[in-house]
PDB file of C-alpha atoms (C1' of nucleotides) in Angstrom:
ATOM      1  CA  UNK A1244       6.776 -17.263 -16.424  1.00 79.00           C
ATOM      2  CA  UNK A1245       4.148 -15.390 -14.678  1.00 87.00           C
ATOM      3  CA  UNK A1246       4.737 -11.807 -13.427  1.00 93.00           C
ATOM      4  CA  UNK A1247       6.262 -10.665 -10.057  1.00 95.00           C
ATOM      5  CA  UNK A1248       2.424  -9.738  -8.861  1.00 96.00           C
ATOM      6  CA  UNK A1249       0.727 -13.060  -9.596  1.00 95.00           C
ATOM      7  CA  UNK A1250       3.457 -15.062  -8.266  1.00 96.00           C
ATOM      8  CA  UNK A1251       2.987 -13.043  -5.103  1.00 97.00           C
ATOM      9  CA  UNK A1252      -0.760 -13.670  -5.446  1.00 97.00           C
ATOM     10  CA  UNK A1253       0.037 -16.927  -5.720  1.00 97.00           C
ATOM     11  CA  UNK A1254       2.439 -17.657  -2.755  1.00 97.00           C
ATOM     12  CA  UNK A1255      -0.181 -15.397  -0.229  1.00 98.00           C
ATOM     13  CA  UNK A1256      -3.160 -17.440  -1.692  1.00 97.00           C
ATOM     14  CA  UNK A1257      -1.411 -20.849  -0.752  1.00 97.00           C
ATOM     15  CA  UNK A1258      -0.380 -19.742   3.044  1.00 98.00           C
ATOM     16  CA  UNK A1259      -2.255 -22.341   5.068  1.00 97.00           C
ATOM     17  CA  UNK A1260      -4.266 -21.222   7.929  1.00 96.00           C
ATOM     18  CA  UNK A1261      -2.951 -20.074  11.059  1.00 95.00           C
ATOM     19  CA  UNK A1262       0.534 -19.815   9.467  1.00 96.00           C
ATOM     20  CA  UNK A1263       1.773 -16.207   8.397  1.00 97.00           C
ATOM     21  CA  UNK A1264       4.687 -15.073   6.337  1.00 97.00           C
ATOM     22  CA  UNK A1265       6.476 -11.806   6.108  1.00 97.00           C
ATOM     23  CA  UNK A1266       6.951  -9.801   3.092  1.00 98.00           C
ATOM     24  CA  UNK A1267      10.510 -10.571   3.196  1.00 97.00           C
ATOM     25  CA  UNK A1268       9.391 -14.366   2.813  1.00 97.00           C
ATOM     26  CA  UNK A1269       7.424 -13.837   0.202  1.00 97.00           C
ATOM     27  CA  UNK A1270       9.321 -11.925  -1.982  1.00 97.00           C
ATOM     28  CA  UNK A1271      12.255 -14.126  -1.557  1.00 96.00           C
ATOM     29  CA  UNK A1272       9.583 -17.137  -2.673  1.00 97.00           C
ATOM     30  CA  UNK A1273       8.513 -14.811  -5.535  1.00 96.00           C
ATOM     31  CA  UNK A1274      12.125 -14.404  -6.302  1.00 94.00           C
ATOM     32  CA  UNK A1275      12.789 -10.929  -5.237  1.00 95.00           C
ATOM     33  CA  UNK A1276      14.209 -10.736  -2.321  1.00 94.00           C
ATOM     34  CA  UNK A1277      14.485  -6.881  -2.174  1.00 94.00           C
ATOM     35  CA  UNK A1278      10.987  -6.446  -3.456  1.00 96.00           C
ATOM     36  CA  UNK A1279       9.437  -5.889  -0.350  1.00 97.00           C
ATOM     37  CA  UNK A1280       7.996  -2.719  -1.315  1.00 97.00           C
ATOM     38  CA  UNK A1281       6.769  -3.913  -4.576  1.00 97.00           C
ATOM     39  CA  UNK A1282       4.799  -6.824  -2.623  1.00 97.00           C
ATOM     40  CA  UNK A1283       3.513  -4.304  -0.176  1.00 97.00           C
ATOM     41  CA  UNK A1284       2.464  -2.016  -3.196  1.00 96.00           C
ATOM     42  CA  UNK A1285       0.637  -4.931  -4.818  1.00 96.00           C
ATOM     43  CA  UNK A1286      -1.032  -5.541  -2.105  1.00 96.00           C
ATOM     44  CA  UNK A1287      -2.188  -2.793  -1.680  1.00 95.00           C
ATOM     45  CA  UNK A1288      -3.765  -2.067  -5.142  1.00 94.00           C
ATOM     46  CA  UNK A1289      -4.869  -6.079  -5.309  1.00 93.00           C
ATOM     47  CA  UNK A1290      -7.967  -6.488  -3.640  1.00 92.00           C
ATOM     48  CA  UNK A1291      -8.845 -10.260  -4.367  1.00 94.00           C
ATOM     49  CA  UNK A1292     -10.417 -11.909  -1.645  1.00 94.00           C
ATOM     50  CA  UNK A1293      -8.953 -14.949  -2.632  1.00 96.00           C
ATOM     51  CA  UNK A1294      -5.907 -13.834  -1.022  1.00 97.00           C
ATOM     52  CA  UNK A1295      -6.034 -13.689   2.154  1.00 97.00           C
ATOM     53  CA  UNK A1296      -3.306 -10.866   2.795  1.00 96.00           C
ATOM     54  CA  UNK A1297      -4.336 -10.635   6.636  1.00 97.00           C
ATOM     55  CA  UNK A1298      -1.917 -12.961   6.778  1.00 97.00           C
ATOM     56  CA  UNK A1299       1.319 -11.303   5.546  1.00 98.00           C
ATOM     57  CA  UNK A1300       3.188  -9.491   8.225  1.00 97.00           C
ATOM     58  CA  UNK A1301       6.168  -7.922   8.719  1.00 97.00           C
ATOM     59  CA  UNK A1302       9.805  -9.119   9.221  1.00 96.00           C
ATOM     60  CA  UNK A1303       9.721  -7.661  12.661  1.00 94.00           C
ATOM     61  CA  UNK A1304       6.692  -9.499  13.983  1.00 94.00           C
ATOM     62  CA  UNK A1305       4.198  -6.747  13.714  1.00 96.00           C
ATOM     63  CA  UNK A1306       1.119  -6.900  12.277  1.00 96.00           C
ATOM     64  CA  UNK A1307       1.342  -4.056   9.745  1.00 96.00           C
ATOM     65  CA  UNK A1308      -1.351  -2.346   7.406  1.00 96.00           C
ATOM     66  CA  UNK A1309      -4.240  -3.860   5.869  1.00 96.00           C
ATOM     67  CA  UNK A1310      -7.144  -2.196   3.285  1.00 94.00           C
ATOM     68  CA  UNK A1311      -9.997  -4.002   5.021  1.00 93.00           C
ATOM     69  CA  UNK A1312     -10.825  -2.912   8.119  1.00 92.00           C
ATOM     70  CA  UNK A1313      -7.406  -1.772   9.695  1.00 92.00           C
ATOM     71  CA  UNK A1314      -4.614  -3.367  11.287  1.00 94.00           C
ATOM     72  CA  UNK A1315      -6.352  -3.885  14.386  1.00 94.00           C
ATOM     73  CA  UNK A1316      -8.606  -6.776  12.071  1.00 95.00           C
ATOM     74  CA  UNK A1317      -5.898  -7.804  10.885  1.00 96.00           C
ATOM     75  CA  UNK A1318      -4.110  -8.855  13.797  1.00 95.00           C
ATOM     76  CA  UNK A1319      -7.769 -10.378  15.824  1.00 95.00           C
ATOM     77  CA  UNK A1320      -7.918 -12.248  12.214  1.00 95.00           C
ATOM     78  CA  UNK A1321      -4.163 -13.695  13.023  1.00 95.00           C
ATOM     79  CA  UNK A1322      -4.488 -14.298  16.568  1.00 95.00           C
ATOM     80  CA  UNK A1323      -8.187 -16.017  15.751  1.00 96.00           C
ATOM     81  CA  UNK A1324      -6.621 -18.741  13.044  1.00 97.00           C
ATOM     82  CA  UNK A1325      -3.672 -19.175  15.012  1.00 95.00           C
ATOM     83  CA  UNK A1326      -5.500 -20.509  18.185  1.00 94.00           C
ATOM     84  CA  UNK A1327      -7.700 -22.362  15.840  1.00 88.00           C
TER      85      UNK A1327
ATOM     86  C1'  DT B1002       9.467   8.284 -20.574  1.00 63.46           C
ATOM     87  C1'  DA B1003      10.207  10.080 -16.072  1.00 63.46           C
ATOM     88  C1'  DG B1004       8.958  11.092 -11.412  1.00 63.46           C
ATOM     89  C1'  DT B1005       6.371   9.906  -7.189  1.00 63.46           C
ATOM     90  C1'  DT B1006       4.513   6.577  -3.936  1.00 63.46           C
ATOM     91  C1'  DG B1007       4.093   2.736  -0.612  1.00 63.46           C
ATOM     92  C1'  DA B1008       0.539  -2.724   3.631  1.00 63.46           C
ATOM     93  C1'  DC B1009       8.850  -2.524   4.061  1.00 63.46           C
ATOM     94  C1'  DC B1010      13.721  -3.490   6.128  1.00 63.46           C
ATOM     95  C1'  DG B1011      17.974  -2.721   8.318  1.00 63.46           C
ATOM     96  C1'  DG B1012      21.345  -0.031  10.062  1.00 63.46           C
ATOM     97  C1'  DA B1013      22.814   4.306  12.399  1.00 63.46           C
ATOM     98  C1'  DA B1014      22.214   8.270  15.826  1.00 63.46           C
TER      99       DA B1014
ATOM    100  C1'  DA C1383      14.354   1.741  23.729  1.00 63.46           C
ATOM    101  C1'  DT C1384      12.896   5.205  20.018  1.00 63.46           C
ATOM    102  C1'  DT C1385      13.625   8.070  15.848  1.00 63.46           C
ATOM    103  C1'  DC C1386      15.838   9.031  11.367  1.00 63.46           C
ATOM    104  C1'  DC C1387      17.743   7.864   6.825  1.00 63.46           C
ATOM    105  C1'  DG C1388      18.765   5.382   2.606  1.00 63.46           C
ATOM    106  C1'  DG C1389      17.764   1.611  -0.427  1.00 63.46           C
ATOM    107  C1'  DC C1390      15.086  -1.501  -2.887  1.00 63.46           C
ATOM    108  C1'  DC C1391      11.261  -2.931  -6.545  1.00 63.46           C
ATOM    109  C1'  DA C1392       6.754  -2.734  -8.892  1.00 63.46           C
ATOM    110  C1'  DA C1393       2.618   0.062  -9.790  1.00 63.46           C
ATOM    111  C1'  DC C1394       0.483   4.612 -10.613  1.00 63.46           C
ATOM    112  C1'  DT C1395       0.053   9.343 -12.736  1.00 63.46           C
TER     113       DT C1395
END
DNA sequence: TAGTTGACCGGAA
DNA sequence: ATTCCGGCCAACT
């Protein structure tokens, strides 16, 4: 049984490319599905590059934040694997 | 141990 | 359509 963070790890470090899932979803695949905050929170403090949180966005569509270089990288980063 | 914070969400005004 | 409020869970101080 591995904690709530590394299965969160986890789930963002398998999202395939040009595919992006919202907190919501993975929480609920973490098996919180009210831990949205927490995920966002991890996130936040987790800086492994072997996640690619770029592509975690919110329920509503948007982009949201991101800790390297902004949400404006963010979303080119999206929009660049998605037409790819 | 307890209180505060946050890359959120959904409903209400 | 936009703005405000409460709730939810893990990490941080």
């Amino acid at each position: 049984m591995k904690t709530f963070t590394e299965k969160v790890l986890d789930i963002v470090r398998g999202i395939p490319k040009g595919k992006t899932l919202t907190y919501a979803e993975v929480a609920l695949q973490a098996g919180n599905p009210g831990a949205v905050r927490a995920v966002g929170s991890i996130m936040k403090k987790n800086y492994d590059p072997t996640v690619p949180c770029h592509r975690v966005i919110r329920a509503n569509g948007t982009v949201g934040e991101y800790n390297r270089g902004g949400s404006e990288a963010k979303a080119r980063l999206l929009r660049f694997e998605r037409e790819n």
